[in-house]
PDB file of C-alpha atoms in Angstrom:
ATOM      1  CA  MET G   1     -13.847  17.614   7.165  1.00 82.00           C
ATOM      2  CA  GLU G   2     -12.269  15.499  11.030  1.00 90.00           C
ATOM      3  CA  ILE G   3      -9.158  13.137  10.553  1.00 91.00           C
ATOM      4  CA  ARG G   4     -11.873  11.443  13.153  1.00 92.00           C
ATOM      5  CA  VAL G   5     -14.962  10.994  10.783  1.00 93.00           C
ATOM      6  CA  LEU G   6     -11.555   9.522   7.901  1.00 94.00           C
ATOM      7  CA  ARG G   7     -11.439   6.534  10.220  1.00 92.00           C
ATOM      8  CA  TYR G   8     -14.721   5.898  10.823  1.00 94.00           C
ATOM      9  CA  PHE G   9     -15.357   5.876   7.529  1.00 94.00           C
ATOM     10  CA  ILE G  10     -12.144   3.281   6.890  1.00 92.00           C
ATOM     11  CA  ALA G  11     -13.662   1.087   9.905  1.00 93.00           C
ATOM     12  CA  VAL G  12     -16.931   1.062   8.240  1.00 93.00           C
ATOM     13  CA  ALA G  13     -15.192   0.355   4.564  1.00 92.00           C
ATOM     14  CA  ARG G  14     -13.141  -2.764   6.292  1.00 90.00           C
ATOM     15  CA  GLU G  15     -16.163  -4.258   8.556  1.00 90.00           C
ATOM     16  CA  GLY G  16     -18.086  -4.067   6.301  1.00 91.00           C
ATOM     17  CA  SER G  17     -20.532  -3.281   7.927  1.00 90.00           C
ATOM     18  CA  VAL G  18     -21.646  -0.261  10.303  1.00 91.00           C
ATOM     19  CA  THR G  19     -22.588  -3.379  13.347  1.00 90.00           C
ATOM     20  CA  GLY G  20     -19.314  -4.413  13.095  1.00 90.00           C
ATOM     21  CA  ALA G  21     -17.404  -0.752  12.575  1.00 91.00           C
ATOM     22  CA  ALA G  22     -19.066   0.979  15.530  1.00 91.00           C
ATOM     23  CA  ASN G  23     -17.826  -2.606  17.743  1.00 90.00           C
ATOM     24  CA  PHE G  24     -14.718  -1.990  16.384  1.00 90.00           C
ATOM     25  CA  LEU G  25     -14.919   1.711  17.333  1.00 90.00           C
ATOM     26  CA  HIS G  26     -16.794   1.299  20.490  1.00 90.00           C
ATOM     27  CA  LEU G  27     -18.999   4.016  19.242  1.00 90.00           C
ATOM     28  CA  THR G  28     -22.953   3.373  18.722  1.00 92.00           C
ATOM     29  CA  GLN G  29     -24.455   2.568  15.635  1.00 90.00           C
ATOM     30  CA  PRO G  30     -26.694   6.068  15.733  1.00 91.00           C
ATOM     31  CA  THR G  31     -23.686   7.805  16.185  1.00 91.00           C
ATOM     32  CA  LEU G  32     -21.705   6.289  13.183  1.00 92.00           C
ATOM     33  CA  SER G  33     -24.634   6.363  10.629  1.00 92.00           C
ATOM     34  CA  ARG G  34     -24.880  10.097  11.271  1.00 93.00           C
ATOM     35  CA  GLN G  35     -21.327  10.670  10.595  1.00 93.00           C
ATOM     36  CA  ILE G  36     -20.635   8.484   7.193  1.00 93.00           C
ATOM     37  CA  LYS G  37     -24.127  10.218   6.330  1.00 94.00           C
ATOM     38  CA  GLU G  38     -22.554  13.793   7.159  1.00 93.00           C
ATOM     39  CA  LEU G  39     -19.406  13.045   5.142  1.00 94.00           C
ATOM     40  CA  GLU G  40     -22.152  11.530   2.006  1.00 94.00           C
ATOM     41  CA  GLU G  41     -23.377  15.154   2.341  1.00 94.00           C
ATOM     42  CA  HIS G  42     -20.335  17.661   3.044  1.00 94.00           C
ATOM     43  CA  LEU G  43     -18.709  15.930  -0.605  1.00 94.00           C
ATOM     44  CA  GLY G  44     -21.830  15.120  -2.255  1.00 94.00           C
ATOM     45  CA  ILE G  45     -21.556  11.630  -3.458  1.00 93.00           C
ATOM     46  CA  LYS G  46     -22.492   7.951  -2.624  1.00 95.00           C
ATOM     47  CA  LEU G  47     -19.261   6.579  -0.803  1.00 94.00           C
ATOM     48  CA  PHE G  48     -21.584   3.181   0.190  1.00 94.00           C
ATOM     49  CA  GLU G  49     -24.462   0.675  -1.138  1.00 92.00           C
ATOM     50  CA  ARG G  50     -26.472  -0.084   1.775  1.00 90.00           C
ATOM     51  CA  ARG G  51     -27.699  -3.401   1.558  1.00 86.00           C
ATOM     52  CA  SER G  52     -29.434  -5.189   3.900  1.00 83.00           C
ATOM     53  CA  HIS G  53     -26.806  -5.922   6.636  1.00 84.00           C
ATOM     54  CA  THR G  54     -23.714  -5.004   4.785  1.00 88.00           C
ATOM     55  CA  MET G  55     -22.348  -1.565   3.479  1.00 90.00           C
ATOM     56  CA  VAL G  56     -20.517  -2.017   0.286  1.00 92.00           C
ATOM     57  CA  LEU G  57     -17.699   0.691  -1.444  1.00 93.00           C
ATOM     58  CA  THR G  58     -19.626   2.788  -4.210  1.00 93.00           C
ATOM     59  CA  ALA G  59     -16.826   3.299  -7.388  1.00 93.00           C
ATOM     60  CA  GLU G  60     -16.728   7.197  -5.763  1.00 94.00           C
ATOM     61  CA  GLY G  61     -16.658   4.905  -2.569  1.00 93.00           C
ATOM     62  CA  VAL G  62     -13.342   3.282  -3.611  1.00 92.00           C
ATOM     63  CA  ARG G  63     -11.688   6.231  -4.839  1.00 92.00           C
ATOM     64  CA  PHE G  64     -12.408   8.215  -1.068  1.00 94.00           C
ATOM     65  CA  ARG G  65     -11.276   5.137   0.782  1.00 92.00           C
ATOM     66  CA  GLN G  66      -7.635   5.456  -1.582  1.00 90.00           C
ATOM     67  CA  ARG G  67      -7.406   9.310  -0.483  1.00 91.00           C
ATOM     68  CA  ALA G  68      -8.523   8.640   3.239  1.00 92.00           C
ATOM     69  CA  GLU G  69      -5.870   6.160   3.189  1.00 89.00           C
ATOM     70  CA  GLU G  70      -3.518   8.624   2.446  1.00 87.00           C
ATOM     71  CA  ILE G  71      -4.252  10.909   5.076  1.00 90.00           C
ATOM     72  CA  LEU G  72      -4.057   9.209   7.467  1.00 89.00           C
ATOM     73  CA  ASP G  73      -1.332   7.234   6.781  1.00 84.00           C
ATOM     74  CA  MET G  74       0.343  10.792   6.464  1.00 84.00           C
ATOM     75  CA  VAL G  75      -1.200  11.868   9.512  1.00 87.00           C
ATOM     76  CA  ASP G  76       0.312   8.385  11.768  1.00 81.00           C
ATOM     77  CA  ARG G  77       3.502   9.535  10.419  1.00 75.00           C
ATOM     78  CA  ALA G  78       3.530  12.892  11.571  1.00 77.00           C
ATOM     79  CA  GLU G  79       2.639  11.869  15.018  1.00 77.00           C
ATOM     80  CA  ALA G  80       4.884   9.128  15.196  1.00 71.00           C
ATOM     81  CA  GLU G  81       7.728  11.485  14.022  1.00 68.00           C
ATOM     82  CA  PHE G  82       7.719  13.552  16.861  1.00 70.00           C
ATOM     83  CA  SER G  83       6.253  11.603  19.100  1.00 67.00           C
ATOM     84  CA  PHE G  84      10.125  10.823  20.738  1.00 61.00           C
ATOM     85  CA  PRO G  85      10.962  14.658  21.928  1.00 59.00           C
ATOM     86  CA  ASP G  86      13.993  13.635  24.183  1.00 63.00           C
ATOM     87  CA  GLY G  87      15.999  13.743  21.026  1.00 61.00           C
ATOM     88  CA  SER G  88      16.154   9.994  20.343  1.00 68.00           C
ATOM     89  CA  VAL G  89      16.182   8.675  16.456  1.00 69.00           C
ATOM     90  CA  SER G  90      12.572   7.363  15.914  1.00 71.00           C
ATOM     91  CA  GLY G  91       9.990   7.613  13.747  1.00 75.00           C
ATOM     92  CA  GLU G  92       8.912   5.421  10.377  1.00 81.00           C
ATOM     93  CA  ILE G  93      10.189   5.198   7.560  1.00 86.00           C
ATOM     94  CA  HIS G  94       8.118   4.017   4.491  1.00 88.00           C
ATOM     95  CA  ILE G  95      10.150   1.660   2.115  1.00 89.00           C
ATOM     96  CA  GLY G  96       8.322   0.944  -1.615  1.00 88.00           C
ATOM     97  CA  GLY G  97       9.613  -2.230  -3.736  1.00 87.00           C
ATOM     98  CA  GLY G  98       8.634  -4.897  -6.390  1.00 80.00           C
ATOM     99  CA  GLU G  99       9.380  -8.532  -5.877  1.00 78.00           C
ATOM    100  CA  THR G 100      13.678  -8.331  -6.266  1.00 81.00           C
ATOM    101  CA  ARG G 101      16.252  -9.575  -4.571  1.00 80.00           C
ATOM    102  CA  VAL G 102      17.530  -6.160  -3.744  1.00 85.00           C
ATOM    103  CA  MET G 103      14.451  -6.086  -1.118  1.00 84.00           C
ATOM    104  CA  ARG G 104      16.819  -9.231   1.030  1.00 84.00           C
ATOM    105  CA  LEU G 105      19.545  -6.350   1.543  1.00 86.00           C
ATOM    106  CA  ILE G 106      16.815  -3.760   2.187  1.00 86.00           C
ATOM    107  CA  ALA G 107      16.009  -6.348   4.909  1.00 87.00           C
ATOM    108  CA  ARG G 108      19.310  -6.561   6.310  1.00 88.00           C
ATOM    109  CA  ILE G 109      20.002  -2.957   6.424  1.00 88.00           C
ATOM    110  CA  LEU G 110      16.777  -2.414   8.602  1.00 87.00           C
ATOM    111  CA  HIS G 111      17.423  -5.320  10.994  1.00 89.00           C
ATOM    112  CA  GLY G 112      20.600  -3.588  11.695  1.00 89.00           C
ATOM    113  CA  ILE G 113      19.081   0.297  11.671  1.00 87.00           C
ATOM    114  CA  HIS G 114      16.504  -1.493  14.106  1.00 86.00           C
ATOM    115  CA  LYS G 115      19.418  -3.059  16.475  1.00 87.00           C
ATOM    116  CA  ASP G 116      21.070   0.101  17.314  1.00 84.00           C
ATOM    117  CA  HIS G 117      17.507   2.121  17.185  1.00 82.00           C
ATOM    118  CA  PRO G 118      14.385   0.099  18.263  1.00 83.00           C
ATOM    119  CA  ALA G 119      12.132   3.192  18.397  1.00 80.00           C
ATOM    120  CA  VAL G 120      12.596   3.017  14.576  1.00 83.00           C
ATOM    121  CA  ARG G 121       9.596   1.498  12.679  1.00 84.00           C
ATOM    122  CA  PHE G 122       9.794   0.066   9.163  1.00 87.00           C
ATOM    123  CA  GLN G 123       6.357   0.378   6.405  1.00 86.00           C
ATOM    124  CA  VAL G 124       7.066  -1.962   4.071  1.00 87.00           C
ATOM    125  CA  HIS G 125       4.420  -1.556   0.793  1.00 86.00           C
ATOM    126  CA  SER G 126       4.632  -3.705  -2.072  1.00 85.00           C
ATOM    127  CA  GLY G 127       3.446  -2.562  -5.908  1.00 83.00           C
ATOM    128  CA  ASN G 128       4.831  -2.075  -9.198  1.00 82.00           C
ATOM    129  CA  ALA G 129       7.094   1.029 -10.266  1.00 83.00           C
ATOM    130  CA  GLU G 130       4.108   3.292 -11.419  1.00 84.00           C
ATOM    131  CA  ASP G 131       3.130   2.600  -7.887  1.00 86.00           C
ATOM    132  CA  VAL G 132       6.036   2.766  -6.307  1.00 87.00           C
ATOM    133  CA  MET G 133       7.299   6.567  -7.828  1.00 87.00           C
ATOM    134  CA  GLU G 134       3.466   7.916  -7.440  1.00 86.00           C
ATOM    135  CA  ARG G 135       3.735   7.619  -3.733  1.00 86.00           C
ATOM    136  CA  VAL G 136       6.697   8.996  -3.553  1.00 87.00           C
ATOM    137  CA  ASP G 137       5.876  11.661  -5.665  1.00 86.00           C
ATOM    138  CA  ARG G 138       3.510  12.486  -3.428  1.00 83.00           C
ATOM    139  CA  GLY G 139       5.374  12.045   0.289  1.00 82.00           C
ATOM    140  CA  LEU G 140       4.074   8.530   1.122  1.00 84.00           C
ATOM    141  CA  LEU G 141       7.252   6.451   0.184  1.00 88.00           C
ATOM    142  CA  ASP G 142      10.474   7.809   1.974  1.00 87.00           C
ATOM    143  CA  PHE G 143      12.021   5.764  -0.865  1.00 87.00           C
ATOM    144  CA  GLY G 144      11.080   3.124  -3.484  1.00 88.00           C
ATOM    145  CA  VAL G 145      13.025   0.060  -5.133  1.00 85.00           C
ATOM    146  CA  LEU G 146      12.350   0.297  -8.329  1.00 82.00           C
ATOM    147  CA  ILE G 147      13.359  -2.745 -11.431  1.00 75.00           C
ATOM    148  CA  GLN G 148      14.442  -1.424 -14.873  1.00 73.00           C
ATOM    149  CA  PRO G 149      13.741  -0.385 -16.845  1.00 73.00           C
ATOM    150  CA  ALA G 150      11.956   2.619 -14.753  1.00 76.00           C
ATOM    151  CA  ASP G 151      12.106   6.283 -15.529  1.00 78.00           C
ATOM    152  CA  ILE G 152      14.147   7.471 -12.958  1.00 77.00           C
ATOM    153  CA  GLY G 153      15.570  10.410 -14.547  1.00 78.00           C
ATOM    154  CA  LYS G 154      13.660  12.562 -12.245  1.00 83.00           C
ATOM    155  CA  TYR G 155      14.784  10.899  -8.763  1.00 81.00           C
ATOM    156  CA  ASP G 156      18.364  10.766  -6.786  1.00 82.00           C
ATOM    157  CA  HIS G 157      19.247   7.249  -7.530  1.00 79.00           C
ATOM    158  CA  VAL G 158      21.631   4.600  -6.493  1.00 80.00           C
ATOM    159  CA  ASN G 159      22.219   1.275  -8.452  1.00 80.00           C
ATOM    160  CA  ALA G 160      21.645  -1.686  -6.269  1.00 80.00           C
ATOM    161  CA  PRO G 161      24.671  -4.401  -5.965  1.00 77.00           C
ATOM    162  CA  ALA G 162      22.126  -7.602  -7.429  1.00 75.00           C
ATOM    163  CA  THR G 163      20.263  -8.767 -10.324  1.00 76.00           C
ATOM    164  CA  ASP G 164      17.636 -10.844 -10.643  1.00 74.00           C
ATOM    165  CA  VAL G 165      16.655 -13.448 -12.560  1.00 73.00           C
ATOM    166  CA  TRP G 166      13.197 -14.598 -14.056  1.00 74.00           C
ATOM    167  CA  GLY G 167      12.172 -18.127 -14.687  1.00 78.00           C
ATOM    168  CA  VAL G 168       8.809 -19.302 -16.092  1.00 84.00           C
ATOM    169  CA  LEU G 169       7.076 -22.586 -14.446  1.00 86.00           C
ATOM    170  CA  MET G 170       5.922 -24.980 -16.571  1.00 87.00           C
ATOM    171  CA  ARG G 171       5.043 -28.677 -16.910  1.00 89.00           C
ATOM    172  CA  LYS G 172       7.989 -30.714 -17.913  1.00 91.00           C
ATOM    173  CA  ASP G 173       6.554 -32.053 -20.910  1.00 93.00           C
ATOM    174  CA  ASN G 174       6.292 -28.756 -22.634  1.00 89.00           C
ATOM    175  CA  PRO G 175       8.409 -27.934 -25.264  1.00 88.00           C
ATOM    176  CA  LEU G 176      10.216 -24.890 -23.591  1.00 89.00           C
ATOM    177  CA  ALA G 177      11.100 -27.211 -20.694  1.00 90.00           C
ATOM    178  CA  ARG G 178      14.159 -28.801 -23.301  1.00 89.00           C
ATOM    179  CA  LYS G 179      15.974 -25.721 -23.685  1.00 88.00           C
ATOM    180  CA  LYS G 180      18.345 -23.747 -21.631  1.00 87.00           C
ATOM    181  CA  ALA G 181      17.071 -20.433 -21.914  1.00 86.00           C
ATOM    182  CA  ILE G 182      14.098 -18.508 -22.908  1.00 86.00           C
ATOM    183  CA  ARG G 183      13.437 -15.651 -24.569  1.00 86.00           C
ATOM    184  CA  LYS G 184      10.584 -13.017 -25.393  1.00 84.00           C
ATOM    185  CA  LYS G 185       9.913 -14.259 -28.713  1.00 89.00           C
ATOM    186  CA  ASP G 186       9.201 -17.435 -27.063  1.00 88.00           C
ATOM    187  CA  LEU G 187       6.661 -16.375 -24.892  1.00 88.00           C
ATOM    188  CA  LEU G 188       4.707 -14.000 -27.312  1.00 87.00           C
ATOM    189  CA  ALA G 189       1.772 -16.389 -28.380  1.00 84.00           C
ATOM    190  CA  ILE G 190       1.473 -18.262 -24.751  1.00 85.00           C
ATOM    191  CA  PRO G 191      -1.040 -17.470 -22.287  1.00 83.00           C
ATOM    192  CA  LEU G 192       1.076 -16.607 -18.832  1.00 81.00           C
ATOM    193  CA  ILE G 193       0.168 -15.423 -15.421  1.00 79.00           C
ATOM    194  CA  CYS G 194       2.805 -13.469 -14.848  1.00 73.00           C
ATOM    195  CA  SER G 195       2.849 -10.645 -11.300  1.00 65.00           C
ATOM    196  CA  ARG G 196       2.140  -6.904 -11.784  1.00 56.00           C
TER     197      ARG G 196
END
């Protein structure tokens, strides 16, 4: 399986059609269609449902897209790491984190690094603790920012000097609006819209 073909697959998945992907990739439609068909034959699975003018990922296609994106991300990282052979500090740092106040601190640190080393780039992945830990374990992230409680026993870690405060938005006439503090038990019977 060639990296080039993975890029073709991702383009078709993103564009939702061979026509759009072929235009994006500057390829002919027959060439791109043949490459996708050969990829499906090589894998022994159907990646797309072909409709009149669109291509929709199958369940297997969705799973394969995730793996293809991970592979391409690692290839891009390797290429970036060795693209400045003159010894300057360069490359990409991949960080994962959730919706936490610590990310402000991380952003300030990244800004300082970028000022001193403009060839260093940063990729920030937003996700919950499970997602971030899985990506760290697979080598897709250089480090992660996790909100406690999280099982961090197998990682080297530093506790960040920040505390997150969560709030609940509600109508003014809601009985909970009169409370000074809301506890977990106050919310158990109430339907909530929460972040992952």
